[in-house]
Amino acid sequence: MKRVLLTGGSRGIGKAIFEELKNNYEVIAPTREQLNLSSLKSIETYFESDKKIDILINSAGINIIKDIESILDNDIEKINQINLIAPLKLIQKVIPNMKKNNFGKIINISSIWGVKSKEKRTLYSGTKFGIIGQTKALSKELGEYNILVNAVCPGFTATDLTMQSLSETELLDIQNQIPLKRLAKPREIAKAIKFLISDDNSYITGQTLIIDGGFTS
Ligand SMILES: NC(=O)c1ccc[n+]([C@@H]2O[C@H](COP(=O)([O-])OP(=O)(O)OC[C@H]3O[C@@H](n4cnc5c(N)ncnc54)[C@H](OP(=O)(O)O)[C@@H]3O)[C@@H](O)[C@H]2O)c1
């Protein structure tokens, strides 16, 4: 069984990824207590014990929605650390084993707000566009080691958090803007990731897969 390191596996899309993969892979999904992505020290400590990872899925992420004048220094630091710096640090940690095996798959979860944007998304889009940049650069650098690096961009996804935070009117408004007239199920995002990390994908790398029911089309 190939070994997958999955961040953000406790809830939402990450949890759906865990459920989708658990029968065919050895999935390691550390809790925040085991691996706190806000802390570089925690990342260092986590990798002190030997971890041979074949597949890395960077799913954990946060969103801070604020107009430019309300953004605090701490917001800038926090969202960039969790959404952009931590995934990069994890990639650095898993690469040596992947290179040694001449095999690796890396998935970075971006967002539709990583390919287009809207008001008050300066922080979030900054990180989600950024991780696509990292994905593309790494695919060039790591291709010769058969390490495939892709970004997945979910659209509006019906996680518990999304459903709790939207009013009925807001939900209807969003659904009306989506050609498929509904939100994505977390499982629909997980299934695409399952394909990208599978042996069936041996040639897709450096790509940005948008799964949004046609919203950005
Ligand atoms: N839901 C959507 O509609 C949507 C759309 C586009 C893109 N996305 C992206 O998809 C990914 C998953 O989103 P989601 O909505 O499913 O997330 P979610 O339900 O809000 O869960 C976030 C996950 O990230 C983990 N996390 C947050 N901060 C962390 C930290 N400092 N250290 C370790 N883990 C941390 C959480 O762990 P805890 O349980 O410990 O808090 C949780 O497992 C994110 O990158 C998000 O930006 C989501």
mmCIF file of N, CA and C and ligand atoms in Angstrom, residues 7-17 30-33 35-39 42 58-63 78 81-83 86 108-113 124 127-128 152-162 183-184 186 189 211, ligand 1:
data_model
loop_
_atom_site.group_PDB
_atom_site.id
_atom_site.type_symbol
_atom_site.label_atom_id
_atom_site.label_comp_id
_atom_site.label_asym_id
_atom_site.label_seq_id
_atom_site.Cartn_x
_atom_site.Cartn_y
_atom_site.Cartn_z
ATOM 1 N N THR A 7 -3.283 16.465 5.019
ATOM 2 C CA THR A 7 -3.576 17.483 6.040
ATOM 3 C C THR A 7 -5.054 17.854 5.953
ATOM 4 N N GLY A 8 -5.587 18.349 7.051
ATOM 5 C CA GLY A 8 -6.989 18.783 7.062
ATOM 6 C C GLY A 8 -7.974 17.633 6.995
ATOM 7 N N GLY A 9 -7.541 16.452 7.422
ATOM 8 C CA GLY A 9 -8.392 15.263 7.287
ATOM 9 C C GLY A 9 -9.524 15.173 8.308
ATOM 10 N N SER A 10 -9.578 16.122 9.240
ATOM 11 C CA SER A 10 -10.582 16.007 10.310
ATOM 12 C C SER A 10 -11.977 16.428 9.875
ATOM 13 N N ARG A 11 -12.052 17.291 8.884
ATOM 14 C CA ARG A 11 -13.364 17.862 8.520
ATOM 15 C C ARG A 11 -13.452 18.105 7.021
ATOM 16 N N GLY A 12 -14.665 18.395 6.584
ATOM 17 C CA GLY A 12 -14.898 18.930 5.242
ATOM 18 C C GLY A 12 -14.329 18.086 4.115
ATOM 19 N N ILE A 13 -13.686 18.757 3.175
ATOM 20 C CA ILE A 13 -13.168 18.084 1.980
ATOM 21 C C ILE A 13 -12.086 17.074 2.382
ATOM 22 N N GLY A 14 -11.254 17.455 3.331
ATOM 23 C CA GLY A 14 -10.178 16.565 3.781
ATOM 24 C C GLY A 14 -10.717 15.260 4.331
ATOM 25 N N LYS A 15 -11.800 15.360 5.085
ATOM 26 C CA LYS A 15 -12.407 14.147 5.648
ATOM 27 C C LYS A 15 -12.961 13.255 4.524
ATOM 28 N N ALA A 16 -13.559 13.880 3.527
ATOM 29 C CA ALA A 16 -14.081 13.108 2.385
ATOM 30 C C ALA A 16 -12.930 12.428 1.639
ATOM 31 N N ILE A 17 -11.797 13.113 1.536
ATOM 32 C CA ILE A 17 -10.622 12.504 0.884
ATOM 33 C C ILE A 17 -10.181 11.284 1.693
ATOM 34 N N PRO A 30 -2.760 13.475 10.287
ATOM 35 C CA PRO A 30 -2.467 13.963 11.640
ATOM 36 C C PRO A 30 -3.485 14.991 12.121
ATOM 37 N N THR A 31 -3.754 14.947 13.413
ATOM 38 C CA THR A 31 -4.617 15.971 14.011
ATOM 39 C C THR A 31 -3.799 17.252 14.142
ATOM 40 N N ARG A 32 -4.495 18.336 14.448
ATOM 41 C CA ARG A 32 -3.799 19.614 14.643
ATOM 42 C C ARG A 32 -2.804 19.534 15.809
ATOM 43 N N GLU A 33 -3.151 18.703 16.805
ATOM 44 C CA GLU A 33 -2.238 18.536 17.946
ATOM 45 C C GLU A 33 -0.947 17.854 17.494
ATOM 46 N N LEU A 35 0.231 17.820 14.276
ATOM 47 C CA LEU A 35 0.898 18.637 13.257
ATOM 48 C C LEU A 35 0.128 19.947 13.124
ATOM 49 N N ASN A 36 0.646 20.968 13.800
ATOM 50 C CA ASN A 36 -0.001 22.284 13.732
ATOM 51 C C ASN A 36 0.650 23.101 12.622
ATOM 52 N N LEU A 37 -0.095 23.328 11.576
ATOM 53 C CA LEU A 37 0.474 23.980 10.394
ATOM 54 C C LEU A 37 0.757 25.465 10.620
ATOM 55 N N SER A 38 0.259 26.009 11.722
ATOM 56 C CA SER A 38 0.558 27.412 12.062
ATOM 57 C C SER A 38 1.971 27.563 12.592
ATOM 58 N N SER A 39 2.594 26.441 12.907
ATOM 59 C CA SER A 39 3.879 26.512 13.598
ATOM 60 C C SER A 39 4.973 25.756 12.835
ATOM 61 N N SER A 42 6.316 22.991 14.922
ATOM 62 C CA SER A 42 5.500 21.773 14.924
ATOM 63 C C SER A 42 5.789 20.924 13.678
ATOM 64 N N ASN A 58 -2.113 18.281 0.378
ATOM 65 C CA ASN A 58 -2.217 19.476 1.211
ATOM 66 C C ASN A 58 -3.642 20.005 1.114
ATOM 67 N N SER A 59 -4.497 19.575 2.066
ATOM 68 C CA SER A 59 -5.897 20.005 2.005
ATOM 69 C C SER A 59 -6.235 21.063 3.048
ATOM 70 N N ALA A 60 -5.556 21.055 4.197
ATOM 71 C CA ALA A 60 -5.898 22.015 5.256
ATOM 72 C C ALA A 60 -5.785 23.442 4.726
ATOM 73 N N GLY A 61 -6.718 24.261 5.152
ATOM 74 C CA GLY A 61 -6.651 25.663 4.740
ATOM 75 C C GLY A 61 -7.624 26.483 5.542
ATOM 76 N N ILE A 62 -7.357 27.781 5.599
ATOM 77 C CA ILE A 62 -8.298 28.683 6.268
ATOM 78 C C ILE A 62 -8.656 29.822 5.320
ATOM 79 N N ASN A 63 -9.735 30.516 5.646
ATOM 80 C CA ASN A 63 -10.168 31.666 4.856
ATOM 81 C C ASN A 63 -10.348 32.849 5.796
ATOM 82 N N LYS A 78 -0.965 34.641 9.522
ATOM 83 C CA LYS A 78 -1.659 33.370 9.787
ATOM 84 C C LYS A 78 -2.080 32.652 8.492
ATOM 85 N N GLN A 81 0.895 31.506 6.422
ATOM 86 C CA GLN A 81 1.578 30.372 7.065
ATOM 87 C C GLN A 81 0.824 29.064 6.799
ATOM 88 N N ILE A 82 -0.505 29.069 7.017
ATOM 89 C CA ILE A 82 -1.264 27.813 6.902
ATOM 90 C C ILE A 82 -1.495 27.415 5.435
ATOM 91 N N ASN A 83 -1.840 28.397 4.598
ATOM 92 C CA ASN A 83 -2.258 28.054 3.225
ATOM 93 C C ASN A 83 -1.103 27.941 2.237
ATOM 94 N N ALA A 86 3.125 26.380 4.961
ATOM 95 C CA ALA A 86 3.086 25.003 5.480
ATOM 96 C C ALA A 86 3.070 23.964 4.344
ATOM 97 N N ASN A 108 -2.069 19.864 -4.241
ATOM 98 C CA ASN A 108 -2.304 21.072 -3.453
ATOM 99 C C ASN A 108 -3.738 21.531 -3.681
ATOM 100 N N ILE A 109 -4.489 21.690 -2.586
ATOM 101 C CA ILE A 109 -5.866 22.160 -2.755
ATOM 102 C C ILE A 109 -5.857 23.690 -2.812
ATOM 103 N N SER A 110 -6.237 24.206 -3.941
ATOM 104 C CA SER A 110 -6.398 25.650 -4.110
ATOM 105 C C SER A 110 -7.889 25.961 -4.006
ATOM 106 N N SER A 111 -8.415 26.716 -4.924
ATOM 107 C CA SER A 111 -9.826 27.128 -4.855
ATOM 108 C C SER A 111 -10.205 27.806 -6.166
ATOM 109 N N ILE A 112 -11.501 27.975 -6.388
ATOM 110 C CA ILE A 112 -11.893 28.837 -7.525
ATOM 111 C C ILE A 112 -11.351 30.246 -7.315
ATOM 112 N N TRP A 113 -11.155 30.628 -6.025
ATOM 113 C CA TRP A 113 -10.589 31.961 -5.749
ATOM 114 C C TRP A 113 -9.071 31.940 -5.914
ATOM 115 N N TYR A 124 -7.093 35.482 0.948
ATOM 116 C CA TYR A 124 -7.351 34.099 0.520
ATOM 117 C C TYR A 124 -6.838 33.880 -0.910
ATOM 118 N N THR A 127 -3.112 33.552 -1.327
ATOM 119 C CA THR A 127 -2.534 32.233 -1.019
ATOM 120 C C THR A 127 -2.939 31.197 -2.058
ATOM 121 N N LYS A 128 -4.183 31.286 -2.538
ATOM 122 C CA LYS A 128 -4.666 30.222 -3.439
ATOM 123 C C LYS A 128 -4.121 30.377 -4.866
ATOM 124 N N VAL A 152 -5.810 21.266 -7.220
ATOM 125 C CA VAL A 152 -7.248 21.043 -7.394
ATOM 126 C C VAL A 152 -7.979 22.255 -6.820
ATOM 127 N N CYS A 153 -8.895 22.783 -7.594
ATOM 128 C CA CYS A 153 -9.630 23.992 -7.180
ATOM 129 C C CYS A 153 -11.104 23.685 -6.998
ATOM 130 N N PRO A 154 -11.532 23.421 -5.761
ATOM 131 C CA PRO A 154 -12.963 23.216 -5.555
ATOM 132 C C PRO A 154 -13.721 24.537 -5.702
ATOM 133 N N GLY A 155 -14.940 24.406 -6.183
ATOM 134 C CA GLY A 155 -15.852 25.549 -6.137
ATOM 135 C C GLY A 155 -16.603 25.501 -4.818
ATOM 136 N N PHE A 156 -17.809 26.069 -4.801
ATOM 137 C CA PHE A 156 -18.609 26.056 -3.572
ATOM 138 C C PHE A 156 -18.933 24.604 -3.216
ATOM 139 N N THR A 157 -18.492 24.189 -2.051
ATOM 140 C CA THR A 157 -18.620 22.785 -1.663
ATOM 141 C C THR A 157 -19.444 22.674 -0.383
ATOM 142 N N ALA A 158 -20.347 21.727 -0.385
ATOM 143 C CA ALA A 158 -21.297 21.604 0.729
ATOM 144 C C ALA A 158 -20.676 20.894 1.924
ATOM 145 N N THR A 159 -19.680 21.536 2.525
ATOM 146 C CA THR A 159 -19.152 21.007 3.787
ATOM 147 C C THR A 159 -20.071 21.492 4.911
ATOM 148 N N ASP A 160 -19.922 20.884 6.080
ATOM 149 C CA ASP A 160 -20.759 21.302 7.216
ATOM 150 C C ASP A 160 -20.614 22.802 7.463
ATOM 151 N N LEU A 161 -19.354 23.242 7.404
ATOM 152 C CA LEU A 161 -19.069 24.652 7.699
ATOM 153 C C LEU A 161 -19.753 25.581 6.685
ATOM 154 N N THR A 162 -19.650 25.227 5.409
ATOM 155 C CA THR A 162 -20.270 26.052 4.368
ATOM 156 C C THR A 162 -21.773 26.117 4.600
ATOM 157 N N LEU A 183 -24.332 22.923 -5.137
ATOM 158 C CA LEU A 183 -22.962 22.921 -4.629
ATOM 159 C C LEU A 183 -22.329 21.554 -4.894
ATOM 160 N N ALA A 184 -21.003 21.501 -4.820
ATOM 161 C CA ALA A 184 -20.322 20.208 -4.939
ATOM 162 C C ALA A 184 -20.496 19.433 -3.637
ATOM 163 N N PRO A 186 -18.539 17.094 -1.020
ATOM 164 C CA PRO A 186 -17.116 16.881 -0.723
ATOM 165 C C PRO A 186 -16.571 15.631 -1.421
ATOM 166 N N ILE A 189 -15.178 16.106 -4.910
ATOM 167 C CA ILE A 189 -13.811 16.645 -4.963
ATOM 168 C C ILE A 189 -12.826 15.495 -4.673
ATOM 169 N N ILE A 211 -12.998 22.164 -10.092
ATOM 170 C CA ILE A 211 -14.200 21.328 -9.926
ATOM 171 C C ILE A 211 -15.270 22.223 -9.307
HETATM 172 N N1 LIG B 1 -15.392 24.229 1.434
HETATM 173 C C1 LIG B 1 -15.314 24.901 0.302
HETATM 174 O O1 LIG B 1 -16.347 25.349 -0.249
HETATM 175 C C2 LIG B 1 -13.971 25.121 -0.365
HETATM 176 C C3 LIG B 1 -13.950 25.686 -1.637
HETATM 177 C C4 LIG B 1 -12.729 25.875 -2.282
HETATM 178 C C5 LIG B 1 -11.558 25.484 -1.669
HETATM 179 N N2 LIG B 1 -11.597 24.953 -0.422
HETATM 180 C C6 LIG B 1 -10.307 24.562 0.151
HETATM 181 O O2 LIG B 1 -10.360 23.182 0.443
HETATM 182 C C7 LIG B 1 -9.575 22.885 1.589
HETATM 183 C C8 LIG B 1 -10.446 22.206 2.635
HETATM 184 O O3 LIG B 1 -11.502 23.101 2.925
HETATM 185 P P1 LIG B 1 -12.743 22.708 3.854
HETATM 186 O O4 LIG B 1 -13.797 23.752 3.645
HETATM 187 O O5 LIG B 1 -13.070 21.296 3.680
HETATM 188 O O6 LIG B 1 -12.070 22.962 5.283
HETATM 189 P P2 LIG B 1 -12.725 22.992 6.743
HETATM 190 O O7 LIG B 1 -13.946 22.174 6.818
HETATM 191 O O8 LIG B 1 -12.777 24.425 7.168
HETATM 192 O O9 LIG B 1 -11.539 22.260 7.537
HETATM 193 C C9 LIG B 1 -10.271 22.836 7.573
HETATM 194 C C10 LIG B 1 -9.279 21.752 7.866
HETATM 195 O O10 LIG B 1 -7.983 22.360 7.977
HETATM 196 C C11 LIG B 1 -7.435 22.034 9.234
HETATM 197 N N3 LIG B 1 -6.611 23.117 9.760
HETATM 198 C C12 LIG B 1 -6.902 24.442 9.815
HETATM 199 N N4 LIG B 1 -5.901 25.105 10.422
HETATM 200 C C13 LIG B 1 -4.968 24.179 10.759
HETATM 201 C C14 LIG B 1 -3.718 24.231 11.432
HETATM 202 N N5 LIG B 1 -3.215 25.371 11.908
HETATM 203 N N6 LIG B 1 -3.022 23.087 11.594
HETATM 204 C C15 LIG B 1 -3.518 21.902 11.162
HETATM 205 N N7 LIG B 1 -4.702 21.772 10.531
HETATM 206 C C16 LIG B 1 -5.421 22.902 10.343
HETATM 207 C C17 LIG B 1 -8.640 21.824 10.144
HETATM 208 O O11 LIG B 1 -8.270 21.096 11.285
HETATM 209 P P3 LIG B 1 -9.093 21.241 12.662
HETATM 210 O O12 LIG B 1 -10.239 20.271 12.573
HETATM 211 O O13 LIG B 1 -8.088 20.903 13.700
HETATM 212 O O14 LIG B 1 -9.563 22.661 12.746
HETATM 213 C C18 LIG B 1 -9.567 21.074 9.204
HETATM 214 O O15 LIG B 1 -9.215 19.710 9.124
HETATM 215 C C19 LIG B 1 -9.000 24.226 2.057
HETATM 216 O O16 LIG B 1 -7.706 24.384 1.554
HETATM 217 C C20 LIG B 1 -9.952 25.243 1.462
HETATM 218 O O17 LIG B 1 -9.342 26.495 1.265
HETATM 219 C C21 LIG B 1 -12.772 24.750 0.244
#
